[in-house]
PDB file of C-alpha atoms in Angstrom:
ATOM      1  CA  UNK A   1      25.800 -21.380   7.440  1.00  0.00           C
ATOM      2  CA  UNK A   2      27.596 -18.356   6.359  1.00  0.00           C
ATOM      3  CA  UNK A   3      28.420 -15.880  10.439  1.00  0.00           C
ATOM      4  CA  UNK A   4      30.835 -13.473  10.713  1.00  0.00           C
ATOM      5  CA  UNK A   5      31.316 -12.811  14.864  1.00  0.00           C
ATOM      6  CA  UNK A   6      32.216  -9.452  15.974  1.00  0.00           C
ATOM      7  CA  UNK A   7      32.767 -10.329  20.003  1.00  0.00           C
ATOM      8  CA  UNK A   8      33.195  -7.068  21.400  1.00  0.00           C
ATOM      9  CA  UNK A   9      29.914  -4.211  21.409  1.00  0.00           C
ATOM     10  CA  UNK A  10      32.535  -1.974  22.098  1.00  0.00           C
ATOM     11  CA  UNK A  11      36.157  -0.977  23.077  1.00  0.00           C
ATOM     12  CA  UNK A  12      37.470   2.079  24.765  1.00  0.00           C
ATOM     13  CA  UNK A  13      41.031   2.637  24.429  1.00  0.00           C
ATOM     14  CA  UNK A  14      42.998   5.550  25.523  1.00  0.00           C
ATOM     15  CA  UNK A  15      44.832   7.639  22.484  1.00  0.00           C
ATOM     16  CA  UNK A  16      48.015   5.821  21.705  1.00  0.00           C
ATOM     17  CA  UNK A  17      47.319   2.585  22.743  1.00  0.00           C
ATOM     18  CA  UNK A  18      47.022  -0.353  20.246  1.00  0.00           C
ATOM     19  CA  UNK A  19      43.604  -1.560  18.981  1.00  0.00           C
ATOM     20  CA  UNK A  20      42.408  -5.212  17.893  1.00  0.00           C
ATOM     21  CA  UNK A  21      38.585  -5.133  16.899  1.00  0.00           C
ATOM     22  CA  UNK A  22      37.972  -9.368  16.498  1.00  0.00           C
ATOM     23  CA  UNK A  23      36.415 -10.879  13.696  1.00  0.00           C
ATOM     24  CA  UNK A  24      35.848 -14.452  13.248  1.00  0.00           C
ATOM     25  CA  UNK A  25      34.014 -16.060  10.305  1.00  0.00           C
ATOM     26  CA  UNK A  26      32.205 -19.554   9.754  1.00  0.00           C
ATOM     27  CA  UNK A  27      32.471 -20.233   5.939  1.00  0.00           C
ATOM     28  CA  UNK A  28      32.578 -23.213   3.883  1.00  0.00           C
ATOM     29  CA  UNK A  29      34.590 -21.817   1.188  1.00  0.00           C
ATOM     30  CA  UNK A  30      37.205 -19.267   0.502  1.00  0.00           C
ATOM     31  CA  UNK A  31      35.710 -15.618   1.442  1.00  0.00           C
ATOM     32  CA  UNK A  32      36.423 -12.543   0.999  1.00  0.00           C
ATOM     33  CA  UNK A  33      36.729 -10.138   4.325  1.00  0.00           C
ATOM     34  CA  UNK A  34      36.408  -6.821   4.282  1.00  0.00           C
ATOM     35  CA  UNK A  35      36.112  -3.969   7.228  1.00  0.00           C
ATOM     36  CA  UNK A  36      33.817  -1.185   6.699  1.00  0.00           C
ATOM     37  CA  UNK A  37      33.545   1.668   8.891  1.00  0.00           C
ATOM     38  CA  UNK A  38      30.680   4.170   9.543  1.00  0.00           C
ATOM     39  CA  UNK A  39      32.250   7.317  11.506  1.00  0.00           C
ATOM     40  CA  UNK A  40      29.268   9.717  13.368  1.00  0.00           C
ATOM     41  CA  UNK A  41      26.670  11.228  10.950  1.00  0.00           C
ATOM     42  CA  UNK A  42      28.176   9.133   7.830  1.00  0.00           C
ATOM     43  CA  UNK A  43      27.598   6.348   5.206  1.00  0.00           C
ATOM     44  CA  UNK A  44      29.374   3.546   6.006  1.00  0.00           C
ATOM     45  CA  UNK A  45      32.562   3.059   3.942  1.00  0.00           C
ATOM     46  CA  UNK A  46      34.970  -0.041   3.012  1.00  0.00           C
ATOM     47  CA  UNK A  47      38.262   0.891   5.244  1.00  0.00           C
ATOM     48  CA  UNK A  48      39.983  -2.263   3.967  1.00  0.00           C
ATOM     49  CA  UNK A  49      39.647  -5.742   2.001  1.00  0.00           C
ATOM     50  CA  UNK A  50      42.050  -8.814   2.616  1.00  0.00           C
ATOM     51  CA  UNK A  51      42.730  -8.881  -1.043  1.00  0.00           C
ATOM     52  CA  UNK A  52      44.496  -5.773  -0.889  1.00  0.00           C
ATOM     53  CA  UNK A  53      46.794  -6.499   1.906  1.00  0.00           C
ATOM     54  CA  UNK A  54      46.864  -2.626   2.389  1.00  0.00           C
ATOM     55  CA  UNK A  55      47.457  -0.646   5.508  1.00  0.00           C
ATOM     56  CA  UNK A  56      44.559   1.852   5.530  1.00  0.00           C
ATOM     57  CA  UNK A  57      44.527   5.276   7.986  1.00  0.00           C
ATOM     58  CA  UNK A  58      47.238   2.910   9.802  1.00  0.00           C
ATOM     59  CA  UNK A  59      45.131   0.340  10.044  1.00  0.00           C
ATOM     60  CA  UNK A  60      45.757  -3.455   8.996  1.00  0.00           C
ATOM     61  CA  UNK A  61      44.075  -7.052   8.882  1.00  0.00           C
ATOM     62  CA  UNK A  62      45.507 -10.828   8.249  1.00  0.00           C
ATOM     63  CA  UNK A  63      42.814 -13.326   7.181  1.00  0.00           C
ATOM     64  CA  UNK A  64      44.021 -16.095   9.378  1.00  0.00           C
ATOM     65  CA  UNK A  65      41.926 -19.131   7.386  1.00  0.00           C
ATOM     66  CA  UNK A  66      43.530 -21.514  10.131  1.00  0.00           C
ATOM     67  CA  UNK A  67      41.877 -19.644  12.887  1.00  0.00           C
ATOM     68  CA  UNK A  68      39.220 -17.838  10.684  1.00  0.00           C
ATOM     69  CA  UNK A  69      39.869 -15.134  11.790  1.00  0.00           C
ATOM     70  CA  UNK A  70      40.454 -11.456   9.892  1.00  0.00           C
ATOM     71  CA  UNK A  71      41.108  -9.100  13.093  1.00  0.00           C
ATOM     72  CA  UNK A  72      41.845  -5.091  12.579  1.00  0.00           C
ATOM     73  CA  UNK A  73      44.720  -3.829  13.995  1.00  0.00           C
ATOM     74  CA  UNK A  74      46.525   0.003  14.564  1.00  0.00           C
ATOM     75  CA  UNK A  75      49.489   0.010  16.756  1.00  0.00           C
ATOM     76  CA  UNK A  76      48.924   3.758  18.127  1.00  0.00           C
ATOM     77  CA  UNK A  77      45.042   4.555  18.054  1.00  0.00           C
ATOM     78  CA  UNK A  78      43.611   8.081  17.475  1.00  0.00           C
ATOM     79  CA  UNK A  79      40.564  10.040  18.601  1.00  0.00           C
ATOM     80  CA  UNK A  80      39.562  10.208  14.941  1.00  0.00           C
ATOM     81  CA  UNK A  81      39.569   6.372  15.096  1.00  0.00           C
ATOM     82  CA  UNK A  82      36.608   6.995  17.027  1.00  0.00           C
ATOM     83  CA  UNK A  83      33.292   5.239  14.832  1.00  0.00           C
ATOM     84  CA  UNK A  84      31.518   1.818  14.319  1.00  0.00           C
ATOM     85  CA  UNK A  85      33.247  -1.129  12.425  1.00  0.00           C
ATOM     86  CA  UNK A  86      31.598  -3.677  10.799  1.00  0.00           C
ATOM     87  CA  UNK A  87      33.446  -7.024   9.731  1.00  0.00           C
ATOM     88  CA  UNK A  88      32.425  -8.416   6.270  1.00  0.00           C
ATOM     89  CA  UNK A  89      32.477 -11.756   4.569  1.00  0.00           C
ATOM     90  CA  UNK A  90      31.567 -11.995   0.579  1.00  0.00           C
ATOM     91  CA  UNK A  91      31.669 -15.540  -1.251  1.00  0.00           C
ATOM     92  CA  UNK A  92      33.656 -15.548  -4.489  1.00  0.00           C
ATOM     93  CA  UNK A  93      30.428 -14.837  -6.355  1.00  0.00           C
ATOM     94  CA  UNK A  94      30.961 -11.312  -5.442  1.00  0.00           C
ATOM     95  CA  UNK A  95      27.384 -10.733  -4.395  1.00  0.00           C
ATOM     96  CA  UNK A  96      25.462 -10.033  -1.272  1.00  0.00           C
ATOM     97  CA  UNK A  97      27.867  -9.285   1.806  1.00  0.00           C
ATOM     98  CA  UNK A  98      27.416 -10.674   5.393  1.00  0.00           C
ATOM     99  CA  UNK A  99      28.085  -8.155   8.300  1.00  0.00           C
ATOM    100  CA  UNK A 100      28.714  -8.722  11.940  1.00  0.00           C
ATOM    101  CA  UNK A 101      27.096  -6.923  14.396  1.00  0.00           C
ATOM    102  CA  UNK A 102      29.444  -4.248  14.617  1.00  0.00           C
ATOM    103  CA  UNK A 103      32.114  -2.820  17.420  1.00  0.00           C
ATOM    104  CA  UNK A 104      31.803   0.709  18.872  1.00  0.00           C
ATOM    105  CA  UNK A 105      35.155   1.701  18.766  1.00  0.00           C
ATOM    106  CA  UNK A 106      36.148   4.651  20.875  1.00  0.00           C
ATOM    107  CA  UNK A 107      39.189   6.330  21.572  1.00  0.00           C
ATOM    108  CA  UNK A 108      39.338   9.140  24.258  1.00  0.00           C
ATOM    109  CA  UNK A 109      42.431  11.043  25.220  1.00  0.00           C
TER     110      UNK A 109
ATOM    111  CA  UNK B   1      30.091  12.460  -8.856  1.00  0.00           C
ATOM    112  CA  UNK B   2      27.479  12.214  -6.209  1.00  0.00           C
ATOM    113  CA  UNK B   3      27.331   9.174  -4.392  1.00  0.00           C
ATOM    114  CA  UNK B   4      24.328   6.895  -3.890  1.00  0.00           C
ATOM    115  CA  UNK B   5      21.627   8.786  -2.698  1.00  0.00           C
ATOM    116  CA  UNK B   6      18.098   7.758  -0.459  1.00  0.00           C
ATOM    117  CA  UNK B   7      14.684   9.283  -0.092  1.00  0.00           C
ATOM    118  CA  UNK B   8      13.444   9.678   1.873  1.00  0.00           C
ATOM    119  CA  UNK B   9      15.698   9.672   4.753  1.00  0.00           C
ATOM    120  CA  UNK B  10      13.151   9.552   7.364  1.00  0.00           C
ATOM    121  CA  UNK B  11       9.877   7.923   7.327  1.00  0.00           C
ATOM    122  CA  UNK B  12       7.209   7.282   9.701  1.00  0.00           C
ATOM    123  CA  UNK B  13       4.356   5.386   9.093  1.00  0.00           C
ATOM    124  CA  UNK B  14       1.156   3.781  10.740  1.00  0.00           C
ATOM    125  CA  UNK B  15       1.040  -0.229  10.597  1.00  0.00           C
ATOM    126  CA  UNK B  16      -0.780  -1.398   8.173  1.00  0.00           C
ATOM    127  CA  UNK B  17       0.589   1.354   5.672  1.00  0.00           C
ATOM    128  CA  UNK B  18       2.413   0.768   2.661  1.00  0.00           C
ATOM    129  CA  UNK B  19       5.764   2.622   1.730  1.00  0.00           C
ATOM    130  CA  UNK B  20       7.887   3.178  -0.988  1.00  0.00           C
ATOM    131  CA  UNK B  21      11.800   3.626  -0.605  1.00  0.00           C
ATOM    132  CA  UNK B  22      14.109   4.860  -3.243  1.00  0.00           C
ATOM    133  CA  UNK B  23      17.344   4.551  -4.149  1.00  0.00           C
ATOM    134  CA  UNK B  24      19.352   6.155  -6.760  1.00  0.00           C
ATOM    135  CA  UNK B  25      22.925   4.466  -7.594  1.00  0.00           C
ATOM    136  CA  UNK B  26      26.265   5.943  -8.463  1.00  0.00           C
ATOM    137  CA  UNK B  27      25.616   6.607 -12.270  1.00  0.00           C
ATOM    138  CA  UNK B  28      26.577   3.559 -14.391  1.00  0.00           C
ATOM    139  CA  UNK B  29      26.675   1.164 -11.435  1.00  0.00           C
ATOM    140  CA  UNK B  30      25.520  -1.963 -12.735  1.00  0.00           C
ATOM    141  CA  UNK B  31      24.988  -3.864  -9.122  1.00  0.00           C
ATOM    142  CA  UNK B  32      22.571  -2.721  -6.985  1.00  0.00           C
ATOM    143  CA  UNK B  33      21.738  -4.166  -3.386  1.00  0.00           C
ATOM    144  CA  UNK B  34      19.615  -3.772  -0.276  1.00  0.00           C
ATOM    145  CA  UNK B  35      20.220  -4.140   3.042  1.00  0.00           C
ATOM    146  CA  UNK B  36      17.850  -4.320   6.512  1.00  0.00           C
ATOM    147  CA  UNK B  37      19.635  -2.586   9.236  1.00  0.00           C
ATOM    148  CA  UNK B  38      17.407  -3.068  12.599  1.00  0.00           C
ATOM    149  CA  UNK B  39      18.753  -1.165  15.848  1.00  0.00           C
ATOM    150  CA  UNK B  40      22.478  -2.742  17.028  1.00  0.00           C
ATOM    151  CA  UNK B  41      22.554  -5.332  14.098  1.00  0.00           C
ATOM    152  CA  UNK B  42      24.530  -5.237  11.104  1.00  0.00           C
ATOM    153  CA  UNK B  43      22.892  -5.023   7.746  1.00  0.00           C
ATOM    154  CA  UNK B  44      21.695  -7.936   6.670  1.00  0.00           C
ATOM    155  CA  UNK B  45      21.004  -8.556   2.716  1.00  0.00           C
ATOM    156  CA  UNK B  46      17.731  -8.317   1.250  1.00  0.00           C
ATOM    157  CA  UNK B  47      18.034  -8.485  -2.238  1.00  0.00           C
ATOM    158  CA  UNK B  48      20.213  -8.046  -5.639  1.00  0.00           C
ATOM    159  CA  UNK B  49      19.941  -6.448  -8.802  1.00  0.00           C
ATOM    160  CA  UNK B  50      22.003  -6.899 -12.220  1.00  0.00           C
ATOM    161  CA  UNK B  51      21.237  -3.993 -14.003  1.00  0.00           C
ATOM    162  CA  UNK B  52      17.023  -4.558 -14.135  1.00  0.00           C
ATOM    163  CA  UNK B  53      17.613  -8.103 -13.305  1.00  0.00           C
ATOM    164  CA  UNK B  54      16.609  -9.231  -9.549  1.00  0.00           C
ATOM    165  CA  UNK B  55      19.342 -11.789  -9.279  1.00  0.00           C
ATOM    166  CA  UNK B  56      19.109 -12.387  -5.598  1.00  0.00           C
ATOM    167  CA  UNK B  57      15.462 -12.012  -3.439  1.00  0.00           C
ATOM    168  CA  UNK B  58      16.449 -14.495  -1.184  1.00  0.00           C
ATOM    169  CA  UNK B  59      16.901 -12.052   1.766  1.00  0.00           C
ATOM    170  CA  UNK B  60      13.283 -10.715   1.610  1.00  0.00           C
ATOM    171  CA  UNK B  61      11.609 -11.625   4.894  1.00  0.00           C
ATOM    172  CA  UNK B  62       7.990 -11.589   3.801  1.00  0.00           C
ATOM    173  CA  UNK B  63       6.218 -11.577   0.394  1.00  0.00           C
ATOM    174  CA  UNK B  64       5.567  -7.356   1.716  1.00  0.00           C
ATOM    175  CA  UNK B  65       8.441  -6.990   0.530  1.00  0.00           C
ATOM    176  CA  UNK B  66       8.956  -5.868  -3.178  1.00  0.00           C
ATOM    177  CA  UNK B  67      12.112  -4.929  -4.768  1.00  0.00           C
ATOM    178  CA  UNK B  68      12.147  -3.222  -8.874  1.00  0.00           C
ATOM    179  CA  UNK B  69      14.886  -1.612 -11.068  1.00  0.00           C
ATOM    180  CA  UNK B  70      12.927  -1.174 -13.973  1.00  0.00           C
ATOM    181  CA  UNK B  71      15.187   0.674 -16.409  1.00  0.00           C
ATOM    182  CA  UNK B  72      18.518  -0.800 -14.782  1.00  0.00           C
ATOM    183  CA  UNK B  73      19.344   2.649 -12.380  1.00  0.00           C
ATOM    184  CA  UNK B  74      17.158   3.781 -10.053  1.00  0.00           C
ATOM    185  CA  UNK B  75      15.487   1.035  -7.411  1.00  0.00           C
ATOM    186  CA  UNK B  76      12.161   1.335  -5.714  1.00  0.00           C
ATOM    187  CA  UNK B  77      11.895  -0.989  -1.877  1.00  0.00           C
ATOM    188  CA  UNK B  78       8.378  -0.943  -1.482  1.00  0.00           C
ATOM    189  CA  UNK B  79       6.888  -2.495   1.711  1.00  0.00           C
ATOM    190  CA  UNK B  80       3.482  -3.320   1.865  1.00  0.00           C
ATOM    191  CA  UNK B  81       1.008  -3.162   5.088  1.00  0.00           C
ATOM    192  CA  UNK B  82       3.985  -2.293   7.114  1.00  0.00           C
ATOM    193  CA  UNK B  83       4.467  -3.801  10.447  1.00  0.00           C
ATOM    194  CA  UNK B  84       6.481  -2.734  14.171  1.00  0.00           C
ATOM    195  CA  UNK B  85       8.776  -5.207  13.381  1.00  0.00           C
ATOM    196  CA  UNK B  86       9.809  -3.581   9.743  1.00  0.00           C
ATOM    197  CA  UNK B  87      11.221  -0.491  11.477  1.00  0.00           C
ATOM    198  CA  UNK B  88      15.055  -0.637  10.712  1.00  0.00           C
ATOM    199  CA  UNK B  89      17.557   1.353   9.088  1.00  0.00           C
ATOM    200  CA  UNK B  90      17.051   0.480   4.841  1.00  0.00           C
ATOM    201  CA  UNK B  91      20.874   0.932   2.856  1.00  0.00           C
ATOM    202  CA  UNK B  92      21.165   0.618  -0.415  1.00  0.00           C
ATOM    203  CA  UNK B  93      24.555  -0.384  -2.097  1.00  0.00           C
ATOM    204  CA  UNK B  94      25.814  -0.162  -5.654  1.00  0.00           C
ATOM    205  CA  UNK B  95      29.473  -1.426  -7.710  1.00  0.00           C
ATOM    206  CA  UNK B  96      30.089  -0.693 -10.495  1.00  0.00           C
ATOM    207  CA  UNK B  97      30.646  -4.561 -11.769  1.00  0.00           C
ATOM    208  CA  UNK B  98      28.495  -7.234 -12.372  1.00  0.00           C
ATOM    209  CA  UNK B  99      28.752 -10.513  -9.699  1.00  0.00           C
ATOM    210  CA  UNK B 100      30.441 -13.635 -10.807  1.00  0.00           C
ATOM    211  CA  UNK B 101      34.460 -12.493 -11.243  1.00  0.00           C
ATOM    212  CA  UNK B 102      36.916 -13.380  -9.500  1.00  0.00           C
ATOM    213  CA  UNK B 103      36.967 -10.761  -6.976  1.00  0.00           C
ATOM    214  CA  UNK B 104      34.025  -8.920  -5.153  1.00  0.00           C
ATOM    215  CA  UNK B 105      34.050  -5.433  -6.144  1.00  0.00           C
ATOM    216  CA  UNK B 106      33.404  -2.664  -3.675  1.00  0.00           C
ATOM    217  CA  UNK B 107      30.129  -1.793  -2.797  1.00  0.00           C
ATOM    218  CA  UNK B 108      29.226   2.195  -2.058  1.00  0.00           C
ATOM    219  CA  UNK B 109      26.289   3.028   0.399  1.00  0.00           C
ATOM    220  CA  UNK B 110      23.576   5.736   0.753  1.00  0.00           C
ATOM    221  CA  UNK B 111      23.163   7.325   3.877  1.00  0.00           C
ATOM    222  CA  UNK B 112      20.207   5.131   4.677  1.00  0.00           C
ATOM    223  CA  UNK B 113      16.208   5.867   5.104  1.00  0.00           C
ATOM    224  CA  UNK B 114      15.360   5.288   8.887  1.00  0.00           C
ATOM    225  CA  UNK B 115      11.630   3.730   8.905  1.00  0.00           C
ATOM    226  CA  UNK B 116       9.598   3.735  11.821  1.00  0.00           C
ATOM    227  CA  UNK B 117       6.336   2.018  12.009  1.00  0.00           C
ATOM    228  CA  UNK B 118       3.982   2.837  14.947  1.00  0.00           C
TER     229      UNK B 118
END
């Protein structure tokens, strides 16, 4: 079946430290992984897709399909970093997504 | 433009009610989805329209659960004889492509309608 794994309920960093928010998948196929965020009092949002290979608000993910893995990344975190992420898988028929539970991420200086 | 939109955003209701959740789509989005978000969960899929199609239902939990587009924009979640175990956070998504290319295209949300059922 179709699981994306989100280990960690949440990590505290300090401001300027790196981040790595996990994300490990179980899929049959080839996916597509996204990362959507949902900052305090907003909708949640895509930050990133592994299509893209974009570095978004410093952030950045590999899909690892050896490991199957798609972990975020930011070398120097920021207090505006601060929200929930939610890892995404999609199948190639570009229809419903499957979320993880989610990672409080939360930055403090 | 506006962005998808939900009403309402809160609702309460007794068990054993019926409620009626809508969602309006970023105009000319031609995907439209649902999602069940209960309390430290993801969202998890409910259903799937094309335009008025329902493409996908296979994420509805219960046959209380009733999904319509009717003219291919607006989308009515209706729930009916609510139970405790419905309360959860309902998102709606829409793109602005059709499924089936080669690439998923990105999905916008609403802000949400948080139902409660006592």
């Amino acid at each position: 079946a179709q699981r994306v794994t989100q280990p960690e309920k949440l990590l505290s960093v300090f401001k300027g430290a790196p981040v790595e928010l996990k994300c490990n998948y179980s899929y049959s196929g080839s996916p597509e992984l996204f990362w959507y965020v949902q900052y305090s009092r907003q909708r949640l949002q895509l930050l990133l897709r592994h299509i893209s290979r974009e570095s978004i608000k410093g952030f950045t993910a590999d899909l690892n399909k050896g490991e199957t893995s798609f972990h975020l990344k930011k070398p120097f975190a920021q207090e505006e970093d601060s929200a929930m992420y939610y890892c995404a898988l999609s199948d190639q028929a570009g229809t419903a997504l499957i979320f993880g539970k989610g990672t409080t991420l939360s930055v403090s200086s | 433009g506006a962005g998808v939109s939900q009403s309402p955003r809160y609702k309460v209701a007794k068990r054993g009610q019926d409620v009626a959740l809508r969602c309006d789509p970023i105009s000319g989005h031609v995907s439209l989805f649902w999602y069940q978000q209960a309390l430290g969960q993801g969202p998890e899929f409910l259903t799937y329209f094309q335009n008025e199609a329902q493409l996908d239902k296979s994420g509805l939990p219960s046959d209380r659960f009733f999904a319509e587009r009717p003219e291919g924009s607006v989308s009515t979640l209706k729930i009916q004889r609510t139970q405790q175990e419905d309360s959860a956070v309902y998102l709606c998504a829409s793109s602005s492509r059709a499924s089936g290319g080669t690439f998923t295209d990105t999905q916008y949300f609403g802000p949400g309608t948080r139902l409660t059922v006592l």
